RNA sequence: GCGCCCGUAGCGCAAUUGGAUAGAGCGCGUGGCUUCGAACCACGAGGUUGCAGGUUCGAGUCCUGCCGGGCGCACCA
């Protein structure tokens, strides 16, 4: 049930009747300032220029054709021509009653299934093997996972992809280093050891030309399938996977082994992809036009050519610091491929390729032919993805081979995590902060808080609570902020018990559950919802807005809308809790109505917090 | 230098994409527990939205120019 789309329909119809359907496309309905209205329609203001009449006059005209008495109080015109609408209490009650009676809708918090089901690839997390996961992976992992969860919740076929860095130049160093250490490949190393080998190898690579040369040879050996190099590589990868599984489990990230498809997966496809791409951008096979394009000052059409020894894609609109055309390099001078090539190959795989083996189709059991692909990586890669997407479009590889429609390519970029000093988040000694250690600290700090606030909680329960509170606080603090901005990490703020924080929301849920436990009886499916106090009305209206919030989140890929909504829902519930006794309500009817409101609020929180944000809720804390 | 992003209350952030008197939170001040969990609620103070122009009935939001900050800009990912 979507309040906004219902109102949109009503207003569109009225506008169409009043002025003609060509003006009724966008009735400009949005939630209003609560001081004036639940919703407002601003169409009259927008139409005034087109129609050459005063907005207030047009608003009055719209009202004459508006049929809305079943949902709303009498609409009013305010200011320059806003139409204010207040939902009628009777209508709200009826909607809540319907939601309660329809067990399927209730289990979804009233969120509708999508009417345009599509296959969406969400590419996120993407850690490097041989390195411990660090804060740099945090935002990508949790934002990507939430986006994937919400898309799946409304009914899209979601393909999660963990594009792990497992085949780049750096593995040459690592294999070379492993050779020196004469590592026993019989038993798994520890990830922390791998991490330090990595640092040592990088150091040697920088300072020892002999080592660097041998490292490059090791890359060649690896890519050509040398058994010893492969054996070391698999050994490293195995431990890395174990480590990632552990972190994903702690963070409740839904990625599984079936979702992992690293750079190595695409490595053998790269020569072919480069060839196909060159052909696709060959200007209908007319090589002379490539020459012409290369000579010209500005790039007017995408083409592939050798430049300074490297194979490059040149695209319109990209220039370097000297205003010269900026290439997307797809093959280095030494013949090796880079991440741009792998990204292009991955896009080709996700959109175009027919898949033959179960390994290829996983995690689905059929061809993908993605309709939409979302990358959750940091904002610094914006230009890279813009170029990769433009390349794909120039080659017409963005056309879905089944539907013939363009694939939606989106970079859901996010800002950096900063320390409390506003500079990039590092440990005191300047090292990157490891996720394992960060999460351990979160749980420890949460335990201190829990011990203080609820000393009577048994130790075993306290540990569970501390874990749920600590991990959720870290994730929620990140998710509640607009992803596009840098985010300042602060233990004190995220673990605060008041304000828009994880602990506050969890506490509110625990209070809801506490009431429902004490009430004992199960609610009958049919309950008359009474919204006679302002707090009940406010809570009821908010519950019914859940669907609209989910739509907004998916429209902008911004989970913080959902966080703000749930925080406000909790605020509404707290006010309700304060002013409206539930268990000791004046009459059995009101008691039942208030129990129902509590249950619906708890239901929405459970879906939003647990199912969509992937956070833990607690019956008691 | 070129390009992208950002600048909102003391602090960290919102503002449904051009709509009303810019909102909550933390912190500060005041009031509320013999009633469902006070980890809560209610009330108050706090703003020239970096600066200056422009477009518009209407600008935190769009355009131009400054000031300040971040990031990216050829073989790393």
XYZ file of C-alpha atoms (C1' of nucleotides) in Angstrom:
698
model
C 0.000 0.000 0.000
C 1.459 3.299 -1.059
C -0.130 6.460 0.247
C 1.877 8.605 -2.125
C 0.912 6.753 -5.262
C -2.759 6.727 -4.237
C -2.682 10.481 -3.779
C -0.778 10.897 -7.016
C -3.477 9.014 -8.886
C -6.239 11.115 -7.385
C -4.509 14.395 -8.138
C -3.493 13.322 -11.637
C -7.071 12.525 -12.377
C -8.291 15.855 -11.049
C -5.669 17.775 -13.004
C -6.517 15.844 -16.137
C -10.198 16.654 -15.785
C -9.503 20.286 -15.048
C -6.859 21.122 -17.665
C -6.352 18.105 -19.914
C -4.341 14.921 -19.510
C -1.173 16.475 -20.972
C -0.757 18.379 -17.718
C -1.397 15.423 -15.449
C 1.889 13.546 -15.728
C 3.421 14.731 -12.492
C 0.984 15.960 -9.852
C 3.901 16.870 -7.556
C 2.637 15.140 -4.454
C 5.019 14.870 -1.521
C 4.890 14.541 2.217
C 4.222 17.943 3.691
C 5.524 19.843 6.640
C 3.626 18.310 9.589
C 2.741 21.802 10.742
C 0.461 22.161 7.723
C -0.401 18.801 6.297
C 0.353 15.120 5.928
C 0.853 15.578 2.195
C 0.890 18.459 -0.200
C 0.327 18.848 -3.908
C 2.315 21.588 -5.622
C 1.050 21.076 -9.138
C -0.854 24.359 -9.248
C 2.351 26.350 -8.799
C 4.112 24.484 -11.570
C 1.173 24.757 -13.951
C 0.626 28.440 -13.474
C 3.186 29.498 -16.054
C 2.111 26.930 -18.620
C -1.514 27.931 -18.275
C -0.999 31.616 -17.638
C -3.277 31.714 -14.629
C -2.699 32.356 -10.978
C -1.685 29.331 -8.920
C -4.381 29.802 -6.308
C -7.012 29.886 -9.017
C -5.620 26.680 -10.506
C -5.493 25.054 -7.083
C -9.172 25.841 -6.596
C -9.883 24.362 -10.022
C -8.022 21.162 -9.095
C -9.975 20.909 -5.849
C -13.267 21.128 -7.741
C -12.364 17.949 -9.629
C -10.603 16.147 -6.792
C -12.330 13.076 -5.419
C -10.585 12.314 -2.215
C -13.198 12.486 0.527
C -12.762 8.801 1.344
C -9.080 9.261 2.307
C -8.739 12.804 3.521
C -10.208 15.683 5.423
C -11.284 18.604 3.299
C -8.136 19.767 1.435
C -7.098 23.386 1.832
C -5.219 25.881 -0.307
C -2.390 27.687 1.422
C 0.255 30.275 0.670
C 0.916 30.830 -3.034
C -1.056 27.739 -4.059
C -0.100 24.661 -2.071
C -2.867 22.139 -1.705
C -2.693 20.651 1.763
C -4.113 17.284 2.519
C -4.685 15.674 5.874
C -5.394 11.968 5.858
C -8.621 11.154 7.619
C -8.345 9.178 10.806
C -11.041 6.816 9.640
C -9.124 6.030 6.475
C -5.879 5.459 8.376
C -7.678 3.135 10.785
C -9.180 1.183 7.939
C -5.808 0.813 6.202
C -4.175 -0.409 9.386
C -7.032 -2.825 9.950
C -6.603 -4.191 6.437
C -2.879 -4.586 6.951
C -3.472 -6.471 10.164
C -6.031 -8.762 8.590
C -3.925 -9.660 5.544
C -1.248 -11.934 6.948
C 0.841 -11.894 3.767
C 0.882 -8.096 3.570
C 1.489 -7.836 7.283
C 4.537 -10.074 7.073
C 5.976 -7.624 4.532
C 5.141 -4.518 6.526
C 2.780 -3.550 3.714
C 5.580 -3.325 1.159
C 4.439 -4.157 -2.351
C 6.215 -6.498 -4.721
C 7.777 -4.816 -7.709
C 5.715 -4.817 -10.876
C 8.839 -4.650 -13.033
C 10.892 -7.615 -11.958
C 14.434 -7.510 -13.260
C 17.795 -9.189 -12.849
C 20.144 -6.977 -10.898
C 23.827 -7.606 -10.298
C 25.191 -5.941 -7.170
C 28.976 -5.836 -7.094
C 30.301 -5.148 -3.605
C 32.877 -5.919 -0.890
C 35.634 -7.010 -3.279
C 38.480 -7.485 -0.808
C 41.965 -8.482 -1.885
C 43.120 -11.929 -1.006
C 46.217 -12.224 1.179
C 45.282 -9.065 3.034
C 43.149 -8.721 6.112
C 39.905 -6.926 5.515
C 40.143 -3.364 6.777
C 37.880 -0.328 7.186
C 38.234 0.362 3.484
C 35.988 -2.645 2.882
C 33.397 -1.752 5.485
C 31.211 0.681 3.577
C 31.246 -1.265 0.348
C 30.311 -4.462 2.171
C 27.449 -3.139 4.225
C 26.006 -0.679 1.706
C 26.141 -3.212 -1.094
C 24.569 -5.863 1.072
C 21.698 -3.626 2.159
C 21.018 -2.602 -1.431
C 21.017 -6.249 -2.482
C 18.696 -7.223 0.385
C 16.170 -4.504 -0.429
C 16.152 -5.259 -4.140
C 15.539 -8.920 -3.362
C 12.854 -8.032 -0.816
C 10.725 -6.257 -3.405
C 11.100 -9.182 -5.768
C 14.048 -8.575 -8.066
C 16.335 -11.412 -9.000
C 19.526 -10.316 -7.316
C 22.965 -11.612 -8.245
C 25.457 -10.674 -5.568
C 29.004 -10.523 -6.826
C 32.119 -10.415 -4.725
C 34.746 -9.293 -7.225
C 37.769 -10.237 -5.142
C 41.211 -8.982 -6.063
C 42.948 -12.276 -6.546
C 44.988 -12.004 -9.708
C 46.675 -8.651 -9.988
C 50.346 -7.783 -10.201
C 50.670 -7.958 -6.449
C 50.396 -11.723 -6.411
C 53.666 -11.958 -8.211
C 55.329 -10.320 -5.225
C 53.542 -12.555 -2.834
C 54.371 -15.775 -4.617
C 57.943 -14.666 -4.976
C 58.050 -13.894 -1.255
C 56.438 -17.195 -0.357
C 59.153 -18.945 -2.320
C 61.845 -17.338 -0.191
C 60.119 -18.197 3.029
C 59.960 -21.849 1.917
C 56.456 -21.952 3.248
C 54.898 -25.278 4.013
C 51.840 -25.369 1.844
C 50.511 -28.400 3.642
C 48.706 -26.489 6.351
C 46.926 -23.201 6.084
C 48.722 -20.011 7.074
C 47.103 -17.395 9.263
C 45.679 -14.347 7.543
C 47.702 -12.100 9.833
C 50.872 -13.827 8.631
C 49.837 -13.342 5.021
C 49.210 -9.708 5.754
C 52.726 -9.247 7.056
C 54.255 -11.255 4.193
C 52.421 -8.882 1.926
C 53.959 -5.857 3.548
C 57.441 -7.382 3.454
C 57.008 -8.299 -0.192
C 55.830 -4.811 -1.104
C 58.835 -3.356 0.661
C 61.263 -5.631 -1.157
C 59.514 -5.036 -4.442
C 60.117 -1.341 -4.058
C 63.768 -1.546 -3.092
C 65.123 -4.671 -4.743
C 65.061 -4.624 -8.565
C 66.064 -8.292 -8.694
C 63.091 -9.209 -6.508
C 60.766 -7.012 -8.550
C 61.844 -8.670 -11.775
C 61.295 -12.126 -10.322
C 57.923 -11.044 -8.985
C 56.862 -10.040 -12.480
C 57.997 -13.425 -13.728
C 55.892 -15.028 -11.043
C 52.841 -13.185 -12.400
C 53.530 -14.599 -15.822
C 53.993 -18.051 -14.313
C 50.717 -17.753 -12.450
C 48.776 -16.535 -15.463
C 50.203 -19.248 -17.677
C 49.186 -21.917 -15.197
C 52.525 -22.921 -13.686
C 51.659 -25.682 -11.167
C 53.894 -24.467 -8.347
C 52.706 -20.868 -8.659
C 49.112 -22.042 -8.771
C 49.607 -24.228 -5.722
C 50.895 -21.272 -3.675
C 48.164 -19.042 -5.005
C 45.416 -21.493 -4.038
C 46.962 -21.912 -0.631
C 46.889 -18.155 -0.072
C 43.387 -17.871 -1.429
C 42.034 -20.605 0.811
C 43.022 -18.829 3.992
C 41.804 -15.515 2.611
C 38.409 -17.021 1.968
C 38.240 -18.421 5.471
C 39.036 -14.970 6.812
C 36.396 -13.270 4.668
C 33.771 -15.797 5.681
C 34.512 -14.987 9.295
C 34.200 -11.231 8.762
C 31.074 -11.573 6.635
C 29.514 -13.745 9.339
C 30.299 -11.163 12.006
C 28.826 -8.390 9.879
C 25.927 -10.534 8.690
C 26.829 -9.960 5.057
C 24.908 -12.310 2.777
C 27.767 -13.052 0.360
C 28.548 -16.739 -0.064
C 31.139 -18.754 -1.932
C 28.752 -18.975 -4.884
C 28.862 -15.191 -5.188
C 32.627 -15.002 -5.369
C 33.951 -14.408 -8.825
C 37.342 -12.795 -8.624
C 39.639 -11.297 -11.192
C 41.107 -14.739 -11.819
C 37.759 -15.930 -13.117
C 37.963 -13.463 -15.982
C 41.681 -13.729 -16.684
C 41.454 -16.241 -19.505
C 38.717 -14.221 -21.202
C 40.665 -10.990 -21.395
C 42.368 -11.450 -24.792
C 39.052 -12.305 -26.381
C 37.264 -9.421 -24.704
C 39.890 -6.983 -25.948
C 39.545 -8.397 -29.432
C 35.757 -8.188 -29.363
C 35.886 -4.680 -28.023
C 38.337 -3.540 -30.678
C 36.047 -4.966 -33.320
C 32.988 -3.362 -31.792
C 34.640 0.046 -31.775
C 36.301 -0.267 -35.167
C 34.136 2.340 -36.871
C 32.504 -0.214 -39.102
C 35.883 -1.675 -39.967
C 37.186 1.509 -41.507
C 40.671 1.799 -40.029
C 41.377 5.112 -41.669
C 38.729 6.747 -39.532
C 40.550 5.534 -36.455
C 43.632 7.277 -37.764
C 41.603 10.393 -38.336
C 40.156 10.233 -34.843
C 43.596 9.709 -33.379
C 45.008 12.756 -35.099
C 42.189 15.060 -34.127
C 42.358 17.388 -31.181
C 39.148 16.164 -29.583
C 37.779 12.695 -29.389
C 34.341 12.694 -30.960
C 33.709 8.961 -31.045
C 35.047 6.074 -28.999
C 37.855 4.036 -30.581
C 40.610 1.601 -29.647
C 44.204 2.228 -30.567
C 47.805 1.750 -29.458
C 49.224 4.721 -27.638
C 52.677 4.889 -26.095
C 52.852 1.127 -26.331
C 49.600 0.471 -24.494
C 46.277 -0.525 -25.992
C 43.761 2.153 -25.105
C 40.143 3.108 -25.470
C 39.683 6.801 -26.179
C 36.319 8.302 -25.333
C 34.705 11.667 -25.918
C 34.757 13.928 -22.896
C 37.824 12.680 -21.035
C 40.983 14.754 -20.911
C 44.089 14.575 -18.775
C 45.884 17.359 -16.943
C 47.263 18.765 -20.201
C 43.829 18.699 -21.805
C 44.999 15.812 -23.988
C 42.656 12.875 -24.578
C 42.684 10.582 -21.545
C 42.729 6.892 -22.381
C 41.221 3.924 -20.643
C 44.137 1.503 -20.801
C 43.019 -2.043 -21.466
C 46.405 -3.666 -22.128
C 49.729 -2.513 -20.803
C 52.846 -2.035 -22.881
C 54.202 -5.338 -21.557
C 51.068 -7.155 -22.677
C 49.511 -7.542 -19.235
C 45.875 -6.648 -18.595
C 44.520 -4.358 -15.903
C 41.463 -3.833 -13.793
C 39.672 -1.890 -16.523
C 39.948 -4.933 -18.767
C 38.646 -7.172 -16.025
C 35.730 -4.826 -15.364
C 34.853 -4.839 -19.062
C 35.068 -8.612 -19.155
C 32.873 -8.855 -16.067
C 30.259 -6.598 -17.664
C 30.340 -8.678 -20.820
C 29.906 -11.785 -18.713
C 27.037 -10.318 -16.719
C 25.085 -8.876 -19.640
C 25.918 -10.696 -22.848
C 27.339 -14.149 -22.239
C 25.296 -17.304 -22.349
C 26.453 -19.530 -19.551
C 26.974 -23.230 -19.879
C 28.279 -24.726 -16.635
C 26.810 -24.574 -13.126
C 29.980 -22.804 -12.068
C 29.242 -20.034 -14.550
C 25.566 -19.620 -13.776
C 26.007 -19.615 -9.992
C 24.464 -18.224 -7.891
C 21.521 -18.624 -10.293
C 20.686 -21.774 -12.211
C 20.162 -20.055 -15.538
C 21.537 -17.279 -17.705
C 21.824 -13.853 -16.107
C 21.489 -11.271 -18.870
C 21.453 -8.527 -16.273
C 19.008 -5.638 -16.628
C 20.811 -3.532 -14.118
C 24.290 -3.565 -12.566
C 25.207 -1.695 -9.409
C 28.763 -1.147 -8.200
C 29.239 -0.189 -4.591
C 32.755 1.220 -4.492
C 34.239 4.406 -3.169
C 33.812 7.738 -4.885
C 37.430 7.929 -5.988
C 36.663 5.390 -8.649
C 33.909 7.533 -10.162
C 35.909 8.450 -13.247
C 37.058 4.896 -13.775
C 33.502 3.612 -13.789
C 32.270 6.488 -15.916
C 34.858 5.498 -18.533
C 34.122 1.797 -18.280
C 30.381 2.429 -18.628
C 30.904 4.758 -21.588
C 33.085 2.139 -23.234
C 30.396 -0.474 -22.789
C 27.795 1.852 -24.233
C 29.954 2.803 -27.196
C 30.357 -0.882 -28.003
C 26.599 -1.424 -27.545
C 27.391 -4.073 -24.963
C 24.913 -2.399 -22.657
C 22.018 -3.749 -24.691
C 20.400 -6.719 -23.000
C 20.418 -9.485 -25.625
C 17.024 -10.791 -24.517
C 14.985 -7.667 -23.888
C 16.953 -5.452 -26.315
C 16.740 -2.711 -23.724
C 19.697 -0.741 -22.336
C 21.134 -2.098 -19.124
C 21.109 0.363 -16.240
C 24.695 0.823 -15.064
C 25.094 2.523 -11.720
C 28.015 3.419 -9.550
C 26.652 3.734 -6.006
C 29.654 5.709 -4.833
C 30.433 6.424 -1.218
C 32.778 8.716 0.699
C 35.734 7.856 2.875
C 35.724 6.934 6.539
C 37.509 9.603 8.539
C 38.826 9.543 12.075
C 37.584 11.920 14.758
C 40.274 14.376 13.643
C 38.671 14.533 10.204
C 41.630 12.817 8.546
C 41.564 9.338 6.985
C 40.746 6.754 9.649
C 43.975 5.078 10.839
C 45.338 3.531 13.997
C 47.516 5.656 16.255
C 50.599 4.230 14.587
C 49.210 5.149 11.174
C 48.240 1.646 10.062
C 44.948 0.827 8.349
C 42.351 -0.321 10.863
C 41.608 -4.025 10.535
C 37.959 -4.988 10.536
C 38.491 -7.913 12.877
C 39.986 -5.590 15.494
C 37.418 -2.879 14.897
C 34.532 -5.249 15.474
C 36.153 -6.785 18.538
C 36.509 -3.334 20.021
C 32.894 -2.500 19.172
C 31.687 -5.548 21.097
C 33.922 -4.766 24.059
C 32.743 -1.188 24.246
C 29.137 -2.306 23.941
C 29.637 -4.737 26.789
C 30.821 -1.950 29.053
C 27.713 0.038 28.228
C 25.388 -2.918 28.749
C 26.979 -3.828 32.079
C 26.438 -0.290 33.266
C 22.846 0.088 32.099
C 21.582 -3.363 32.944
C 23.766 -4.909 35.686
C 21.252 -7.656 36.410
C 21.592 -9.265 33.001
C 23.260 -12.702 33.319
C 26.744 -12.886 31.827
C 25.794 -15.185 28.965
C 22.912 -12.950 27.911
C 25.082 -9.888 28.308
C 27.614 -11.265 25.859
C 24.940 -11.853 23.261
C 23.524 -8.389 23.793
C 26.965 -6.783 23.614
C 27.663 -8.511 20.339
C 24.354 -7.435 18.811
C 24.661 -3.888 20.093
C 28.314 -3.442 19.146
C 28.153 -4.789 15.605
C 24.834 -3.096 14.879
C 26.144 0.215 16.148
C 29.057 0.102 13.717
C 26.875 -0.792 10.761
C 24.042 1.549 11.637
C 26.290 4.554 12.209
C 27.531 4.115 8.666
C 24.200 3.340 7.044
C 22.326 6.225 8.628
C 24.424 8.778 6.797
C 24.133 9.723 3.135
C 26.540 7.379 1.405
C 27.943 10.031 -0.909
C 29.546 12.047 1.868
C 32.646 11.279 3.892
C 31.794 9.756 7.230
C 33.428 10.598 10.524
C 33.900 7.549 12.719
C 33.177 8.063 16.425
C 32.792 5.349 19.049
C 31.055 7.686 21.455
C 28.456 8.799 18.954
C 27.621 5.392 17.547
C 27.287 3.737 20.952
C 25.282 6.560 22.479
C 21.986 5.416 23.897
C 19.993 8.372 22.701
C 19.569 10.018 19.365
C 19.662 8.311 16.000
C 21.804 5.368 17.044
C 21.711 1.600 16.919
C 21.242 1.143 20.664
C 18.263 3.521 20.753
C 16.446 1.648 18.019
C 17.213 -1.707 19.591
C 15.972 -0.440 22.944
C 12.714 0.734 21.438
C 12.194 -2.668 19.864
C 12.908 -4.387 23.177
C 10.228 -2.243 24.821
C 7.721 -3.142 22.135
C 8.462 -6.823 22.598
C 8.211 -6.479 26.332
C 4.665 -5.159 26.074
C 3.606 -7.863 23.663
C 5.079 -10.556 25.926
C 3.223 -9.207 28.921
C -0.030 -8.962 27.019
C 0.155 -12.703 26.572
C -2.843 -13.176 24.331
C -2.506 -13.372 20.595
C -4.286 -10.701 18.602
C -7.303 -11.737 16.576
C -6.964 -11.035 12.844
C -9.666 -8.402 12.962
C -9.038 -5.461 15.226
C -10.675 -2.045 15.117
C -7.822 0.471 15.185
C -8.553 3.521 17.283
C -6.458 6.596 16.508
C -8.131 9.133 18.766
C -4.970 10.523 20.373
C -2.371 12.444 18.325
C 0.287 9.884 19.280
C -1.744 6.954 18.043
C -2.541 8.731 14.822
C 1.083 9.687 14.249
C 2.307 6.150 14.886
C -0.354 4.670 12.644
C 0.408 7.036 9.784
C 4.103 6.325 10.001
C 3.593 2.587 9.883
C 1.672 3.041 6.634
C 4.515 5.044 5.081
C 6.975 2.149 5.142
C 6.328 1.164 1.544
C 6.966 4.686 0.250
C 10.277 4.837 2.082
C 11.429 1.572 0.548
C 10.577 2.920 -2.902
C 12.618 6.050 -2.226
C 15.594 4.003 -1.019
C 15.563 1.970 -4.203
C 15.115 5.020 -6.398
C 18.285 6.664 -5.079
C 20.070 3.607 -3.674
C 20.266 5.443 -0.370
C 19.690 3.301 2.705
C 19.884 6.315 5.015
C 16.294 7.168 4.080
C 15.280 3.900 5.710
C 17.377 4.680 8.790
C 15.801 8.106 9.199
C 12.381 6.555 8.798
C 12.980 3.904 11.434
C 14.403 6.445 13.832
C 11.278 8.546 13.425
C 9.093 5.479 13.774
C 10.834 4.741 17.071
C 10.315 8.338 18.137
C 6.617 8.040 17.318
C 6.429 4.827 19.259
C 8.187 6.317 22.280
C 5.751 9.225 22.406
C 2.870 6.802 22.028
C 4.329 4.637 24.787
C 4.589 7.625 27.088
C 1.089 8.927 26.497
C -1.010 5.905 25.720
C -1.088 3.106 28.268
C -1.390 -0.164 26.412
C -1.848 -2.917 28.970
C -3.825 -0.686 31.322
C -5.871 0.990 28.631
C -9.287 2.307 29.626
C -11.272 -0.255 27.675
C -10.561 -3.713 26.220
C -11.135 -2.268 22.740
C -8.484 0.417 23.159
C -6.116 -2.067 24.730
C -6.476 -4.306 21.731
C -6.082 -1.432 19.284
C -2.906 -0.283 21.006
C -1.518 -3.792 21.116
C -2.140 -4.010 17.390
C -0.316 -0.727 16.769
C 2.599 -1.985 18.851
C 2.686 -5.205 16.950
C 2.666 -3.459 13.574
C 5.418 -1.075 14.659
C 7.466 -4.044 15.825
C 6.804 -5.817 12.556
C 8.015 -2.888 10.477
C 11.104 -2.489 12.647
C 11.859 -6.158 12.388
C 11.675 -6.075 8.607
C 13.634 -2.849 8.268
C 16.266 -3.483 10.872
C 16.750 -7.204 10.648
C 15.726 -8.257 7.150
C 16.802 -5.185 5.193
C 19.677 -3.669 7.143
C 20.883 -7.069 8.308
C 21.134 -6.059 11.974
C 20.212 -7.921 15.125
C 17.199 -7.177 17.272
C 16.869 -8.195 20.887
C 13.898 -9.304 22.939
C 15.664 -8.092 26.021
C 18.710 -5.956 26.533
C 46.361 23.439 -14.457
C 41.823 20.459 -15.845
C 37.722 17.599 -13.934
C 34.435 15.662 -10.038
C 32.536 16.133 -4.965
C 31.803 19.032 -0.597
C 30.981 23.767 2.623
C 23.921 24.009 6.586
C 23.088 25.593 14.642
C 29.115 25.060 19.192
C 29.602 19.466 17.199
C 28.367 15.350 13.955
C 24.240 15.278 10.307
C 18.891 15.721 7.547
C 16.131 18.487 4.168
C 11.691 13.276 -0.696
C 15.678 16.594 -5.910
C 13.113 24.059 -7.265
C 8.287 24.718 -2.669
C 5.744 27.429 2.907
C 8.604 30.076 8.935
C 15.730 25.301 6.884
C 14.692 20.074 10.534
C 15.782 16.253 14.249
C 20.019 14.537 17.404
C 24.413 15.468 20.713
C 25.776 19.258 23.973
C 23.250 23.408 26.988
C 18.691 25.076 30.157
C 13.786 23.510 32.397
C 10.065 19.877 33.746
C 8.354 14.575 34.228
C 9.498 7.740 37.339
C 4.399 4.468 43.929
C 1.513 2.755 36.310
C 3.492 -1.304 30.346
C 11.773 -1.108 30.431
C 13.539 6.819 32.455
C 18.743 3.234 27.508
C 12.576 7.218 27.781
C 9.300 11.564 27.153
C 7.799 16.945 27.044
C 9.298 22.120 26.631
C 13.112 26.032 25.531
C 17.418 28.718 23.634
C 20.651 28.113 19.360
C 20.901 29.791 11.598
C 22.499 35.912 6.772
C 22.749 27.490 4.549
C 31.277 29.909 2.959
C 31.010 34.971 0.068
C 29.041 37.960 -4.163
C 25.955 38.182 -8.263
C 22.119 35.855 -11.562
C 17.606 32.800 -13.208
C 12.532 32.069 -10.928
C 6.111 33.522 -8.372
C 9.738 30.719 -4.994
C 16.892 28.871 -4.298
C 20.376 25.182 0.990
C 19.095 22.930 -3.885
C 19.937 25.486 -10.634
C 23.762 29.106 -13.424
C 28.396 32.437 -13.139
C 32.595 34.236 -10.358
C 35.401 34.169 -6.004
C 37.113 31.851 -0.884
C 38.049 27.293 1.805
C 38.444 21.694 1.981
C 38.629 16.610 -0.226
C 39.464 13.370 -4.326
C 40.898 12.016 -9.342
C 43.876 13.012 -13.638
C 48.597 6.802 -18.733
C 50.140 1.352 -18.061
C 48.259 0.049 -9.322
C 43.206 -1.487 -7.883
